[in-house]
mmCIF file of C-alpha atoms in Angstrom:
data_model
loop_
_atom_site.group_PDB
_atom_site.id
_atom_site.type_symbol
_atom_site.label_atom_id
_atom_site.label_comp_id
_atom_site.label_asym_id
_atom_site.label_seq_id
_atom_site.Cartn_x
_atom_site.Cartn_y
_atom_site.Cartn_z
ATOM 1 C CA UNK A 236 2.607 1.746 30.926
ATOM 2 C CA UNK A 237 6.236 0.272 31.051
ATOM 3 C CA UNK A 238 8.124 2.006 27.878
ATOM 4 C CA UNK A 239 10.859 -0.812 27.705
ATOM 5 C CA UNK A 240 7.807 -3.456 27.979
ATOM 6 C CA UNK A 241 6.002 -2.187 24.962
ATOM 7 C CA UNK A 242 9.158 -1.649 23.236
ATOM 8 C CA UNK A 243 9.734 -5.809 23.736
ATOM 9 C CA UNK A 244 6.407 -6.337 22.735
ATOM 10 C CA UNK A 245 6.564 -4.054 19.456
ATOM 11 C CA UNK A 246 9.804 -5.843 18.748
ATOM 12 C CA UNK A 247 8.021 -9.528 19.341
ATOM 13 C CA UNK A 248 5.377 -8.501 16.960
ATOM 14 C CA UNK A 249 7.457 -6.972 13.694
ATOM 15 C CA UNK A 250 9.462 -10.409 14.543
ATOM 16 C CA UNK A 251 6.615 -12.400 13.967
ATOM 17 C CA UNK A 252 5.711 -10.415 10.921
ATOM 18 C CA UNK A 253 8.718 -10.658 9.329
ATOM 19 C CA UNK A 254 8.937 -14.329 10.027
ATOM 20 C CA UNK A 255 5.283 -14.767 8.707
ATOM 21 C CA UNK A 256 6.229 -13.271 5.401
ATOM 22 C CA UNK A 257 9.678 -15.061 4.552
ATOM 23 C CA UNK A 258 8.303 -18.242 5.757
ATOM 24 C CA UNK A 259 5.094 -18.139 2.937
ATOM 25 C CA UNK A 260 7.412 -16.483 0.623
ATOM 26 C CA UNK A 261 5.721 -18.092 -1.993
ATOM 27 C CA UNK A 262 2.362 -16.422 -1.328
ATOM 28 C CA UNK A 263 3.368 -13.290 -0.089
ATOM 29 C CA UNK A 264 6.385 -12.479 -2.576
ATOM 30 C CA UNK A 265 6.153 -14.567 -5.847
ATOM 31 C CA UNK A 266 2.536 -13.609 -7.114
ATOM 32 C CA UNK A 267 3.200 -9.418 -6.948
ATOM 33 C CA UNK A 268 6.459 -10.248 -8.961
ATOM 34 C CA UNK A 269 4.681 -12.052 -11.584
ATOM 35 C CA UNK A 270 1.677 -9.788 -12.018
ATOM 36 C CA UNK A 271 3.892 -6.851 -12.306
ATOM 37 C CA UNK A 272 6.457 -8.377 -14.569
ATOM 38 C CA UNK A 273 2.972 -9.164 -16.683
ATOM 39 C CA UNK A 274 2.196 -5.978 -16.141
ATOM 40 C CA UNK A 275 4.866 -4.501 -17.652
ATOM 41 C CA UNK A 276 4.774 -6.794 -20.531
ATOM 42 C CA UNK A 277 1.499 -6.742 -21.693
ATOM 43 C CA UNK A 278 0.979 -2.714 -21.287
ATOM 44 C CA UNK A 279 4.290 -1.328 -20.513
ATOM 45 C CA UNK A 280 5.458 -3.542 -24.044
ATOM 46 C CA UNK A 281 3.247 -4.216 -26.351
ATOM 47 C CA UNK A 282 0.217 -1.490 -25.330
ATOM 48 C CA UNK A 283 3.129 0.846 -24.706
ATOM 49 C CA UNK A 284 4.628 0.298 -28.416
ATOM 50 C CA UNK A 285 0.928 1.921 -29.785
ATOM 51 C CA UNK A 286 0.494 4.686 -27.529
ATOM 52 C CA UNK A 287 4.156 6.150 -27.738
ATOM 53 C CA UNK A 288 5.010 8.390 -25.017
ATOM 54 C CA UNK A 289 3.025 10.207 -22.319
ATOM 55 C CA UNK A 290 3.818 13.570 -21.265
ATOM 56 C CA UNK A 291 7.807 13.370 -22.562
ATOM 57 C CA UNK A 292 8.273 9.672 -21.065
ATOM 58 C CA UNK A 293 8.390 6.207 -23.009
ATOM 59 C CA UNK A 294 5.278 4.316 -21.862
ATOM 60 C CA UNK A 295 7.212 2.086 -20.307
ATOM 61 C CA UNK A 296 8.691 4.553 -18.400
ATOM 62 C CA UNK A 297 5.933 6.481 -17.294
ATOM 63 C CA UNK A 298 4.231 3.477 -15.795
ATOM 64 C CA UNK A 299 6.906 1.746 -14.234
ATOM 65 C CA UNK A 300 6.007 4.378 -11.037
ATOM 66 C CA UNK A 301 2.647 3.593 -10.906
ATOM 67 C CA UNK A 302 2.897 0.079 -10.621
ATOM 68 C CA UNK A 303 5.560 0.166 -8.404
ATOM 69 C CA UNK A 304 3.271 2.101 -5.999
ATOM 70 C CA UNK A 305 0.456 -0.146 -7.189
ATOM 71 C CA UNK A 306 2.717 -3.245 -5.514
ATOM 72 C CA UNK A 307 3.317 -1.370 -1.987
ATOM 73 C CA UNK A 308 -0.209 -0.339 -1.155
ATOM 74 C CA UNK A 309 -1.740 -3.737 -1.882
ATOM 75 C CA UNK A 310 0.931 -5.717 -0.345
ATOM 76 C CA UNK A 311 1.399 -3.506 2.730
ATOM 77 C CA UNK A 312 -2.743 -3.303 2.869
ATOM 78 C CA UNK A 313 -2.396 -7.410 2.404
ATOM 79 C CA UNK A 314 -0.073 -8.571 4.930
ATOM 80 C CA UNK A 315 -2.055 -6.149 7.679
ATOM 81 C CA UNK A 316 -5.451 -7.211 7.212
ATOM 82 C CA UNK A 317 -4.865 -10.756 6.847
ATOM 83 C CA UNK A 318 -2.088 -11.011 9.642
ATOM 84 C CA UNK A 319 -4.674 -9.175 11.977
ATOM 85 C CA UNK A 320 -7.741 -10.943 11.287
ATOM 86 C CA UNK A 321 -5.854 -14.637 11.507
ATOM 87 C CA UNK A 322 -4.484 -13.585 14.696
ATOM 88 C CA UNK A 323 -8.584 -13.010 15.278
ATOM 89 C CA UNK A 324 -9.721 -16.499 13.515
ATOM 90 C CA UNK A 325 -6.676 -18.115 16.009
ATOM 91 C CA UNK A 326 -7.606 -16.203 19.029
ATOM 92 C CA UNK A 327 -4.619 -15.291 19.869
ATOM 93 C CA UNK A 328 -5.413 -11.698 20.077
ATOM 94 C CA UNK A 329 -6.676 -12.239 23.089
ATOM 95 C CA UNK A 330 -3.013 -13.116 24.426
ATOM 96 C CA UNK A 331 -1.963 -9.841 23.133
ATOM 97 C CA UNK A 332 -5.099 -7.756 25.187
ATOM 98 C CA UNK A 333 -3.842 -9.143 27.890
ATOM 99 C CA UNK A 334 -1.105 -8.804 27.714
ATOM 100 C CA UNK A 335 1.528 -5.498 29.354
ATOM 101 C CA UNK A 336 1.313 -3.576 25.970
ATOM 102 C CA UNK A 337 -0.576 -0.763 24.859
ATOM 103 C CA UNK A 338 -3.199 -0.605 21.701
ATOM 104 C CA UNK A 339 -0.689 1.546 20.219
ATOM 105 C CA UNK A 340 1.797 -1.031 20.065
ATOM 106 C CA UNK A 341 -0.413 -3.868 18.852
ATOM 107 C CA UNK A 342 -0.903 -1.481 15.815
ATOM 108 C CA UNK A 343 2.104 0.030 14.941
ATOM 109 C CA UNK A 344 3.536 -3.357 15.318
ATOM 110 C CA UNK A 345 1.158 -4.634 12.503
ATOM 111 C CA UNK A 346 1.511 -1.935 10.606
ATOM 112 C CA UNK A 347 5.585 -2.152 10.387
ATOM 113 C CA UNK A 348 5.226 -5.573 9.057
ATOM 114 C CA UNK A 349 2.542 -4.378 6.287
ATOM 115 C CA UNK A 350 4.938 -1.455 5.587
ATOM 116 C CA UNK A 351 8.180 -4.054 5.568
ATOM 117 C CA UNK A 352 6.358 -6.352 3.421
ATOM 118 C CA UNK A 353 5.242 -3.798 1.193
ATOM 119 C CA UNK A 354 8.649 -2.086 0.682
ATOM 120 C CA UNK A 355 10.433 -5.504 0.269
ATOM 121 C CA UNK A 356 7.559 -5.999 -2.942
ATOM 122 C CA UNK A 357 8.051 -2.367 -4.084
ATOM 123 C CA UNK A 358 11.580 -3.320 -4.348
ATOM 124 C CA UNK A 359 12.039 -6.464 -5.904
ATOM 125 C CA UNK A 360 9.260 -4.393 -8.699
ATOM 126 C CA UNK A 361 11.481 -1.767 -8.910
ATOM 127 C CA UNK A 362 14.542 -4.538 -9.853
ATOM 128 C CA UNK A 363 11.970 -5.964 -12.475
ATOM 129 C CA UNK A 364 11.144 -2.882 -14.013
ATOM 130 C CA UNK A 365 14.663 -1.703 -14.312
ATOM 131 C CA UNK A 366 14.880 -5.334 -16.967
ATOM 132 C CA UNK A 367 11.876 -3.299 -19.429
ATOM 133 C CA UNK A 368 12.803 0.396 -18.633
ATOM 134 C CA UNK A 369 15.392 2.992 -17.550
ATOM 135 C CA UNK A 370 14.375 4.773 -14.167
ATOM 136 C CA UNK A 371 16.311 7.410 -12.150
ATOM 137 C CA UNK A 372 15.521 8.597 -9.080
ATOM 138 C CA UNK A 373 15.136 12.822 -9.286
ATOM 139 C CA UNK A 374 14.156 13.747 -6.247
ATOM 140 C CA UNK A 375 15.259 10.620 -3.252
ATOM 141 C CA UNK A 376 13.486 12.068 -0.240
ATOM 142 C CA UNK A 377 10.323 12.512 -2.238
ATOM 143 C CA UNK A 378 10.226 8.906 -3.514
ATOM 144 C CA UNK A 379 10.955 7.131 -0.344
ATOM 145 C CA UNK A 380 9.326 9.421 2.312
ATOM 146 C CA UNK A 381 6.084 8.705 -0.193
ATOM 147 C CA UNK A 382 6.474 5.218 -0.542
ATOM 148 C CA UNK A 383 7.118 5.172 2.887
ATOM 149 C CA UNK A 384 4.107 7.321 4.492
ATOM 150 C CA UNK A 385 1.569 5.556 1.572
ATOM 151 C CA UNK A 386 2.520 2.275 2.993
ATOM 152 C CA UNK A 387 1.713 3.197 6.342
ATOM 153 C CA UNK A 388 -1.665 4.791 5.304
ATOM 154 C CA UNK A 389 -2.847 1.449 3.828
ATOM 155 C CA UNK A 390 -1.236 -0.605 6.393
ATOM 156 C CA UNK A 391 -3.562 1.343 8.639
ATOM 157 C CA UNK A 392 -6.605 0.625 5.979
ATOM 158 C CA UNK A 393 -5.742 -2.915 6.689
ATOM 159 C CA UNK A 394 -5.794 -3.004 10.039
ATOM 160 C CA UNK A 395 -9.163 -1.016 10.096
ATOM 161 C CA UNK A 396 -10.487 -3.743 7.877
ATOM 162 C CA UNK A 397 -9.291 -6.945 9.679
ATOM 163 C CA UNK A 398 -10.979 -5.192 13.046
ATOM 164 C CA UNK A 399 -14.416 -5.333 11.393
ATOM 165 C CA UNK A 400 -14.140 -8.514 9.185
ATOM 166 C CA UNK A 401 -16.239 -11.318 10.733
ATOM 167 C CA UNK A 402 -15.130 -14.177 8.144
ATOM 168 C CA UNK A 403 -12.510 -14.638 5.982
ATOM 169 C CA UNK A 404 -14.475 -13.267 3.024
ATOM 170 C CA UNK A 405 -14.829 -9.641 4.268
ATOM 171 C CA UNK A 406 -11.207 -9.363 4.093
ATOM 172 C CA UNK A 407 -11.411 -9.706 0.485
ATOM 173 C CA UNK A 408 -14.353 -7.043 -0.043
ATOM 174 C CA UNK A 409 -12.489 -3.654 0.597
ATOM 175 C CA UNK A 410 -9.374 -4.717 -1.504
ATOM 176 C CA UNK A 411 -11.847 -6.416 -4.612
ATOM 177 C CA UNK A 412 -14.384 -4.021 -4.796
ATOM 178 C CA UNK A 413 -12.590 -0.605 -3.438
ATOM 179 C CA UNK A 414 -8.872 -0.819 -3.443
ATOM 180 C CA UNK A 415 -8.385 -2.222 -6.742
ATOM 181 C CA UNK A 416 -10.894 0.127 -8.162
ATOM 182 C CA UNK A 417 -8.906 3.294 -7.293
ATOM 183 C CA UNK A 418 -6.025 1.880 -7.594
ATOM 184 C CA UNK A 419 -6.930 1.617 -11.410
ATOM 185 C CA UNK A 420 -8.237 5.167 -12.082
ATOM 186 C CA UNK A 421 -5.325 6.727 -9.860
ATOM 187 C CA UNK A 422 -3.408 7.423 -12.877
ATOM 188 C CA UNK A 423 -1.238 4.630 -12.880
ATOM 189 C CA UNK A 424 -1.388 4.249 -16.477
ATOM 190 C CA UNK A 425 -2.227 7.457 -17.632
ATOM 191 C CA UNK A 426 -2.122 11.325 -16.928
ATOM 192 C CA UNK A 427 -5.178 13.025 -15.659
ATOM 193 C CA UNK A 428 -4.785 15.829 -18.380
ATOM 194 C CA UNK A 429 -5.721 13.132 -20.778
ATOM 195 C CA UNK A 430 -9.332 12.929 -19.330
ATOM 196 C CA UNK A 431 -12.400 15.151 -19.421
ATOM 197 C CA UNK A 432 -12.597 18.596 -16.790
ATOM 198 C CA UNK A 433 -15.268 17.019 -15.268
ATOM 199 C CA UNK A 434 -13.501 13.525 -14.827
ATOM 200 C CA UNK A 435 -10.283 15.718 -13.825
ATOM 201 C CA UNK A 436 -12.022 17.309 -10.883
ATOM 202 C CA UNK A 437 -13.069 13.928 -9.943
ATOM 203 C CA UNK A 438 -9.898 11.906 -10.403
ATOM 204 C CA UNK A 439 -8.874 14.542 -7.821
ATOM 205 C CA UNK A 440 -11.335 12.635 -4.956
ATOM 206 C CA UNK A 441 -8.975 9.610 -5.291
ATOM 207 C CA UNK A 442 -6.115 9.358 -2.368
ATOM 208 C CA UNK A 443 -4.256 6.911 -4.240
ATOM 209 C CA UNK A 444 -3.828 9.497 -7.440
ATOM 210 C CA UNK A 445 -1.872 12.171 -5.413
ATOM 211 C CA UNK A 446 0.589 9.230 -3.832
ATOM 212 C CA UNK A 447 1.039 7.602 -7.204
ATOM 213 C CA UNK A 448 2.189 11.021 -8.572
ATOM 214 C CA UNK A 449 4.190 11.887 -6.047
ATOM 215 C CA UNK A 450 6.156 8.910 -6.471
ATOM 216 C CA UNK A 451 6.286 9.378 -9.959
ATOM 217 C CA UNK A 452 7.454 13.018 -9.204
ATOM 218 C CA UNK A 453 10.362 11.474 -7.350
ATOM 219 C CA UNK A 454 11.120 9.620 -9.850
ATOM 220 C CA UNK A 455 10.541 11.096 -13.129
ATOM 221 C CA UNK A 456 9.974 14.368 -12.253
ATOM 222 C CA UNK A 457 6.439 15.002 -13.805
ATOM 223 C CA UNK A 458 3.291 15.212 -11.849
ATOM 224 C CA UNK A 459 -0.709 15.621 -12.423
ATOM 225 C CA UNK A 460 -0.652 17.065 -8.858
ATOM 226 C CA UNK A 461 0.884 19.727 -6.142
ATOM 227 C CA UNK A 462 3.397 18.001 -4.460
ATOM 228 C CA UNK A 463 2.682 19.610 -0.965
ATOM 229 C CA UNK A 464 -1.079 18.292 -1.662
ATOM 230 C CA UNK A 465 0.057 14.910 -1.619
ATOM 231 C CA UNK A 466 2.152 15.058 1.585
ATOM 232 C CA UNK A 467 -0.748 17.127 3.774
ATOM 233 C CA UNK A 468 -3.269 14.421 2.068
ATOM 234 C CA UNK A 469 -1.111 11.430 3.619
ATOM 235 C CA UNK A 470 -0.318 13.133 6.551
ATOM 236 C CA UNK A 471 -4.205 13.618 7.477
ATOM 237 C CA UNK A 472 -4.884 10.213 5.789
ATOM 238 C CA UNK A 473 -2.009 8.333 8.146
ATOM 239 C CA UNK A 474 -3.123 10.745 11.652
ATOM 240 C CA UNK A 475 -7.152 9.779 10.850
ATOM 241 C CA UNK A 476 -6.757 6.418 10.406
ATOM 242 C CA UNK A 477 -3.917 5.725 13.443
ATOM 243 C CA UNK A 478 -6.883 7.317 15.826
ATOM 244 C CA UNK A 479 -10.030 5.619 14.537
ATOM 245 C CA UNK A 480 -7.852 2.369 15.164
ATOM 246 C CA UNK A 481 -7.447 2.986 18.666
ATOM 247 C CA UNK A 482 -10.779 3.849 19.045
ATOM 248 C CA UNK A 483 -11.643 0.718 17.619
ATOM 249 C CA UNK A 484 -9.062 -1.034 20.058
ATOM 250 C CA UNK A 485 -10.534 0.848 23.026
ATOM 251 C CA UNK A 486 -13.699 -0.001 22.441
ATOM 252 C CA UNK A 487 -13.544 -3.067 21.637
ATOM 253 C CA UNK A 488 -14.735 -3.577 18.291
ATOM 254 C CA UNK A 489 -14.702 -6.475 16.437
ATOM 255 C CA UNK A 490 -12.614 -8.423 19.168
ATOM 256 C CA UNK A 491 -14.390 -8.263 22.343
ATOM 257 C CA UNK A 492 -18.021 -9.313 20.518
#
């Protein structure tokens, strides 16, 4: 298939994404802002005043990673699934099946706009945090090559998720009773060293804990977790996912029903 064709039609579709999310700015920027500036005032604050510090950090500090991560994958996992199912609900997926582009580029198109959206969020959290906390960045490459690939993995989550939702309630089932859930007990707010052995090995199931601290390794410099655990975890997470959505694409699933 034409290169230069599907590199017109990748372009067309980050457009539209990018357009999508400015234009509802409201929706799609606002509300992360003000849950994570409550966030940070509620446990980073007042919480954070009782419990002190947590392995050599303020609080404050140590948290501030975590919920900066916590804003990317649900953002980046948001824009996807919704984008991709309401071009399914307005049937104009069909124009884009059609049309002289590869599956590949109908995904990785979505997916840049969940990963754009969700580093524009991560960002205007990190600004917010910076008003409660002091944060510098030790390590660079690690924090934005992991902010970076854990966008894409959920982006991809997304995607896999709008392909199978039906109505617009199943696109809230997988973020409500999964993503959130996780999201929680992947250390955000606390260190795995805190818990049990037994509740140690099994925090250690959870994707989301080795990319929350292996941003917090970029940052801070502390980590529950190998680093090189975290990359080879989003690496397989990212390469799984990108192929089980172009199976779904090939065969069908979900949009030719």
């Amino acid at each position: 298939m034409n290169i230069a064709l599907n590199l017109i039609a990748m372009k067309t579709i980050v457009r539209k994404e990018v357009i999508r999310v400015m234009r509802i700015w409201v929706q799609t920027i606002v509300p992360p802002a003000i849950t994570m500036t409550l966030y940070f005032i509620i446990f980073g604050n007042l919480i954070g005043r009782r419990i002190g510090t947590m392995d050599g950090f303020d609080y404050m500090q140590y948290i501030a990673p975590g919920l900066i991560m916590m804003s990317v994958i649900t953002n980046s996992y948001g824009n996807v699934v919704s984008s991709f199912f309401g071009a399914k609900f307005g049937r104009h997926v069909e124009e884009m099946l059609v049309a002289p582009m590869s599956n590949a580029t109908i995904i990785i198109g979505h997916v840049a706009g969940g990963v754009m959206r969700g580093m524009l969020v991560g960002v205007l959290v990190t600004i917010i945090a910076l008003f409660f906390t002091k944060l510098e960045i030790r390590h660079p490459f690690i924090t934005i090559s992991v902010v970076l690939l854990s966008s894409v993995v959920f982006s991809l989550a997304g995607f896999i998720n709008a392909v199978f939702a039906k109505k617009f309630d199943d696109i809230s089932i997988i973020p409500t009773f999964v993503l959130t859930p996780l999201t929680y007990l992947g250390g955000v707010f606390y260190s795995i060293s805190l818990l049990p052995e037994f509740w140690q090995l099994a925090s250690r199931a959870n994707p989301i804990l080795y990319m929350v601290n292996a941003f917090r390794y970029g940052i801070l410099g502390t980590s529950d977790i190998d680093i090189g655990t975290a990359y080879a975890i989003l690496f397989v997470f990212i390469i799984g996912l990108f192929v089980m959505c172009q199976q779904l694409m090939s065969r069908g699933v979900g949009i030719r029903e």
